[in-house]
Amino acid sequence: MGFMAFWGQLGFQDSSSPFMEELIFFHDHVMVVFILVMSFVGYVSLWLINNKFTSRFVMESQGLEIIWTVLPAVVLLFLALPSLQLLYLSDEIWEPNVTVKAVGHQWYWVYEFTDHFEMRFESYMIPTEDLESGEYRLLEVDERLSLPLGATIRVLVTSSDVLHSWAVPSLGVKVDAVPGRLNQVSFSTSRPGVFYGQCSELCGANHSFMPIVVEVMDNEDFCFWIFCEITSSANGFVY
């Protein structure tokens, strides 16, 4: 099953990782605070517009200035504390089960497995005329990145030429690929499926034609995929 955004969708994609769930919860939290603040400010504004009375004690009122300084600070604390927690979690790299290196090129991705086994393959977008029934235009690739379900994944991201960005929205992952620099991100998946992403940094003429497809499967299927990839590569069928 594929997880992606569709026309007219206003909210986030369905979360497929614990971190993305936390991001959606934080978004809902911010929206509740935003609606409460806007409702209060709108009510007070309308009340002041329709009010015909004035008070000379409001001018130079130190108490009133303290109130409208402290209250916004308290509101910002309600937003800053969970935001800092999420920022810390996004930078935390737990003990990874699988490490993948993603290298951006103009205009395709190269994936490398080097921790438990040696494997390298390139992932190109499938042209529209070569798509099969049910496949998504501009999103399908010839070689998907397969990952095991529930495992802690570490992705090392870099670029060989210009700036790219490795992003999969449903997993809550977006990492810049910078030439000469190695960025990393850690995540785990909560359900199997096929998850789509795209390069999120303007990188040239074919920027829109280097999609990212992550296929999450159980451990047995993942081991079988690894065996098939290594075998075909050893026989010269896959680079």
Short mmCIF file of C-alpha atoms in Angstrom, two decimals:
data_model
loop_
_atom_site.label_atom_id
_atom_site.label_comp_id
_atom_site.label_asym_id
_atom_site.label_seq_id
_atom_site.Cartn_x
_atom_site.Cartn_y
_atom_site.Cartn_z
CA MET A 1 0.00 0.00 0.00
CA GLY A 2 1.36 3.42 -0.91
CA PHE A 3 1.22 6.43 1.42
CA MET A 4 1.33 9.84 -0.23
CA ALA A 5 -0.49 13.16 -0.50
CA PHE A 6 -3.42 13.65 -2.87
CA TRP A 7 -5.09 16.61 -4.53
CA GLY A 8 -7.04 18.77 -2.10
CA GLN A 9 -5.41 17.30 0.99
CA LEU A 10 -5.00 20.04 3.62
CA GLY A 11 -3.46 18.08 6.48
CA PHE A 12 -0.34 15.99 6.84
CA GLN A 13 0.12 12.60 5.31
CA ASP A 14 -0.77 9.65 7.54
CA SER A 15 2.09 9.05 9.94
CA SER A 16 4.16 5.91 9.48
CA SER A 17 6.75 6.48 12.20
CA PRO A 18 6.57 7.42 15.90
CA PHE A 19 8.39 10.70 15.25
CA MET A 20 5.88 11.76 12.59
CA GLU A 21 3.06 11.02 15.04
CA GLU A 22 4.70 13.38 17.53
CA LEU A 23 5.00 16.04 14.82
CA ILE A 24 1.28 15.77 14.06
CA PHE A 25 0.42 15.98 17.78
CA PHE A 26 2.56 19.10 18.08
CA HIS A 27 0.85 20.63 15.04
CA ASP A 28 -2.57 20.01 16.62
CA HIS A 29 -1.33 21.50 19.89
CA VAL A 30 -0.11 24.66 18.12
CA MET A 31 -3.37 25.00 16.19
CA VAL A 32 -5.44 24.82 19.41
CA VAL A 33 -3.34 27.57 21.01
CA PHE A 34 -3.51 29.62 17.80
CA ILE A 35 -7.32 29.38 17.61
CA LEU A 36 -7.71 30.34 21.28
CA VAL A 37 -5.42 33.37 20.93
CA MET A 38 -7.04 34.55 17.69
CA SER A 39 -10.52 34.13 19.16
CA PHE A 40 -9.60 36.15 22.23
CA VAL A 41 -7.88 38.91 20.22
CA GLY A 42 -10.78 39.06 17.76
CA TYR A 43 -13.35 39.31 20.55
CA VAL A 44 -11.42 42.09 22.31
CA SER A 45 -10.93 43.96 19.02
CA LEU A 46 -14.63 43.88 18.18
CA TRP A 47 -15.51 44.91 21.72
CA LEU A 48 -13.16 47.90 21.55
CA ILE A 49 -14.49 48.95 18.14
CA ASN A 50 -18.11 48.90 19.32
CA ASN A 51 -17.33 50.41 22.71
CA LYS A 52 -18.21 54.13 23.02
CA PHE A 53 -16.70 54.62 26.48
CA THR A 54 -13.14 55.51 27.39
CA SER A 55 -11.17 55.27 30.63
CA ARG A 56 -8.47 57.71 31.59
CA PHE A 57 -6.91 55.11 33.91
CA VAL A 58 -5.99 52.86 30.96
CA MET A 59 -3.41 55.39 29.74
CA GLU A 60 0.04 54.75 31.23
CA SER A 61 -1.32 51.68 33.06
CA GLN A 62 1.68 49.70 34.33
CA GLY A 63 -0.47 46.82 35.48
CA LEU A 64 -2.05 46.43 32.05
CA GLU A 65 1.36 46.50 30.37
CA ILE A 66 2.60 43.76 32.69
CA ILE A 67 -0.41 41.61 31.85
CA TRP A 68 -0.07 41.88 28.07
CA THR A 69 3.66 41.20 28.36
CA VAL A 70 3.47 38.18 30.68
CA LEU A 71 0.54 36.44 28.98
CA PRO A 72 2.20 36.20 25.51
CA ALA A 73 5.38 34.94 27.20
CA VAL A 74 3.40 32.16 28.90
CA VAL A 75 1.75 31.25 25.58
CA LEU A 76 5.18 31.07 23.92
CA LEU A 77 6.36 28.71 26.67
CA PHE A 78 3.47 26.36 25.88
CA LEU A 79 4.75 26.30 22.29
CA ALA A 80 8.50 26.32 22.93
CA LEU A 81 8.78 23.43 25.38
CA PRO A 82 7.26 20.68 23.17
CA SER A 83 9.05 22.20 20.16
CA LEU A 84 12.43 21.88 21.90
CA GLN A 85 11.61 18.31 22.85
CA LEU A 86 10.89 17.41 19.24
CA LEU A 87 14.03 19.22 18.09
CA TYR A 88 16.07 17.12 20.52
CA LEU A 89 14.41 13.89 19.39
CA SER A 90 15.06 14.71 15.73
CA ASP A 91 18.81 15.04 16.42
CA GLU A 92 19.05 12.00 18.66
CA ILE A 93 20.65 8.98 16.97
CA TRP A 94 19.71 5.78 18.76
CA GLU A 95 21.65 2.54 18.35
CA PRO A 96 20.85 1.77 14.68
CA ASN A 97 19.97 -1.70 13.38
CA VAL A 98 20.53 -0.72 9.75
CA THR A 99 22.64 2.11 8.32
CA VAL A 100 21.99 3.41 4.81
CA LYS A 101 23.99 6.01 2.95
CA ALA A 102 21.98 8.11 0.48
CA VAL A 103 23.98 10.10 -2.06
CA GLY A 104 22.23 12.68 -4.23
CA HIS A 105 23.22 13.06 -7.87
CA GLN A 106 21.84 15.10 -10.75
CA TRP A 107 19.27 13.61 -10.93
CA TYR A 108 18.98 10.29 -9.10
CA TRP A 109 19.81 8.73 -5.73
CA VAL A 110 22.48 6.17 -4.88
CA TYR A 111 21.98 3.95 -1.80
CA GLU A 112 24.73 2.06 -0.02
CA PHE A 113 24.56 -0.58 2.73
CA THR A 114 27.93 -1.01 4.43
CA ASP A 115 27.42 -2.10 8.05
CA HIS A 116 26.36 -5.78 7.90
CA PHE A 117 26.86 -6.35 4.16
CA GLU A 118 28.19 -4.54 1.12
CA MET A 119 25.59 -3.39 -1.40
CA ARG A 120 25.15 -0.38 -3.64
CA PHE A 121 22.44 0.47 -6.17
CA GLU A 122 21.08 3.46 -8.06
CA SER A 123 17.47 4.61 -7.99
CA TYR A 124 16.09 6.35 -11.08
CA MET A 125 12.59 7.63 -11.75
CA ILE A 126 10.55 5.46 -14.11
CA PRO A 127 9.52 7.43 -17.23
CA THR A 128 5.81 7.95 -17.78
CA GLU A 129 5.70 5.73 -20.87
CA ASP A 130 7.18 2.81 -18.87
CA LEU A 131 4.75 2.92 -15.96
CA GLU A 132 2.54 -0.08 -15.25
CA SER A 133 -1.09 0.05 -14.17
CA GLY A 134 -1.49 1.45 -10.65
CA GLU A 135 1.92 3.13 -10.49
CA TYR A 136 2.22 6.85 -9.74
CA ARG A 137 3.60 9.21 -12.35
CA LEU A 138 6.80 11.06 -11.37
CA LEU A 139 7.04 9.06 -8.13
CA GLU A 140 7.91 5.48 -9.06
CA VAL A 141 11.54 4.35 -9.24
CA ASP A 142 13.23 1.33 -10.76
CA GLU A 143 14.98 0.37 -7.47
CA ARG A 144 13.17 1.01 -4.19
CA LEU A 145 14.97 1.42 -0.89
CA SER A 146 13.74 -1.52 1.19
CA LEU A 147 13.92 -1.38 5.00
CA PRO A 148 12.88 -3.78 7.79
CA LEU A 149 9.74 -3.07 9.81
CA GLY A 150 10.26 -1.79 13.36
CA ALA A 151 14.04 -1.49 13.07
CA THR A 152 15.96 1.66 13.97
CA ILE A 153 17.25 3.08 10.70
CA ARG A 154 20.10 5.55 10.37
CA VAL A 155 20.41 7.36 7.04
CA LEU A 156 23.63 9.16 6.16
CA VAL A 157 22.89 11.80 3.52
CA THR A 158 25.33 13.62 1.27
CA SER A 159 25.64 14.86 -2.30
CA SER A 160 28.15 14.41 -5.09
CA ASP A 161 27.43 17.62 -6.98
CA VAL A 162 24.88 20.24 -5.80
CA LEU A 163 22.47 20.67 -2.89
CA HIS A 164 19.74 18.02 -2.65
CA SER A 165 17.33 17.05 0.13
CA TRP A 166 16.26 13.53 1.10
CA ALA A 167 12.67 13.85 2.30
CA VAL A 168 9.90 11.31 3.05
CA PRO A 169 6.94 13.20 4.63
CA SER A 170 5.04 10.22 6.05
CA LEU A 171 8.17 9.16 7.97
CA GLY A 172 8.83 12.69 9.24
CA VAL A 173 12.25 12.78 7.55
CA LYS A 174 13.85 15.69 5.69
CA VAL A 175 17.65 15.96 5.51
CA ASP A 176 19.75 18.24 3.32
CA ALA A 177 22.32 16.56 1.09
CA VAL A 178 25.32 18.92 1.06
CA PRO A 179 28.44 18.27 -1.04
CA GLY A 180 31.41 17.49 1.20
CA ARG A 181 29.26 17.10 4.30
CA LEU A 182 27.65 14.04 5.88
CA ASN A 183 24.29 14.62 7.58
CA GLN A 184 22.43 11.90 9.42
CA VAL A 185 18.93 11.15 10.65
CA SER A 186 17.43 8.28 12.61
CA PHE A 187 13.88 6.92 12.46
CA SER A 188 11.86 3.76 12.88
CA THR A 189 8.79 2.59 11.02
CA SER A 190 5.50 1.59 12.62
CA ARG A 191 3.79 -0.18 9.71
CA PRO A 192 4.69 -1.81 6.40
CA GLY A 193 4.01 -0.13 3.08
CA VAL A 194 5.47 1.97 0.31
CA PHE A 195 6.29 5.57 1.21
CA TYR A 196 6.97 8.27 -1.35
CA GLY A 197 9.13 11.36 -1.15
CA GLN A 198 10.95 13.79 -3.41
CA CYS A 199 14.04 15.92 -3.45
CA SER A 200 13.07 19.06 -1.50
CA GLU A 201 15.95 21.32 -2.54
CA LEU A 202 16.05 23.01 -5.94
CA CYS A 203 18.94 21.19 -7.63
CA GLY A 204 18.65 21.88 -11.34
CA ALA A 205 16.56 21.25 -14.43
CA ASN A 206 15.38 17.75 -13.40
CA HIS A 207 14.82 18.57 -9.73
CA SER A 208 11.24 17.27 -9.96
CA PHE A 209 12.34 13.96 -11.45
CA MET A 210 14.38 12.34 -8.68
CA PRO A 211 11.76 10.81 -6.35
CA ILE A 212 12.40 8.73 -3.22
CA VAL A 213 10.55 5.47 -2.62
CA VAL A 214 10.96 3.57 0.66
CA GLU A 215 9.40 0.13 0.95
CA VAL A 216 9.03 -1.19 4.49
CA MET A 217 8.66 -4.95 4.87
CA ASP A 218 9.02 -7.61 7.53
CA ASN A 219 12.41 -9.09 8.37
CA GLU A 220 12.01 -12.24 6.26
CA ASP A 221 11.11 -10.30 3.13
CA PHE A 222 13.92 -7.84 3.82
CA CYS A 223 16.49 -10.65 4.09
CA PHE A 224 15.14 -12.18 0.88
CA TRP A 225 15.42 -8.80 -0.87
CA ILE A 226 19.02 -8.43 0.31
CA PHE A 227 19.85 -11.94 -0.93
CA CYS A 228 18.31 -11.24 -4.35
CA GLU A 229 20.09 -7.89 -4.72
CA ILE A 230 23.49 -9.27 -3.74
CA THR A 231 23.05 -12.34 -5.95
CA SER A 232 21.97 -10.33 -9.00
CA SER A 233 24.77 -7.83 -8.44
CA ALA A 234 27.33 -10.63 -8.21
CA ASN A 235 26.00 -12.06 -11.51
CA GLY A 236 26.32 -8.71 -13.19
CA PHE A 237 22.61 -7.98 -13.63
CA VAL A 238 22.46 -4.96 -11.30
CA TYR A 239 25.12 -2.33 -10.82
#
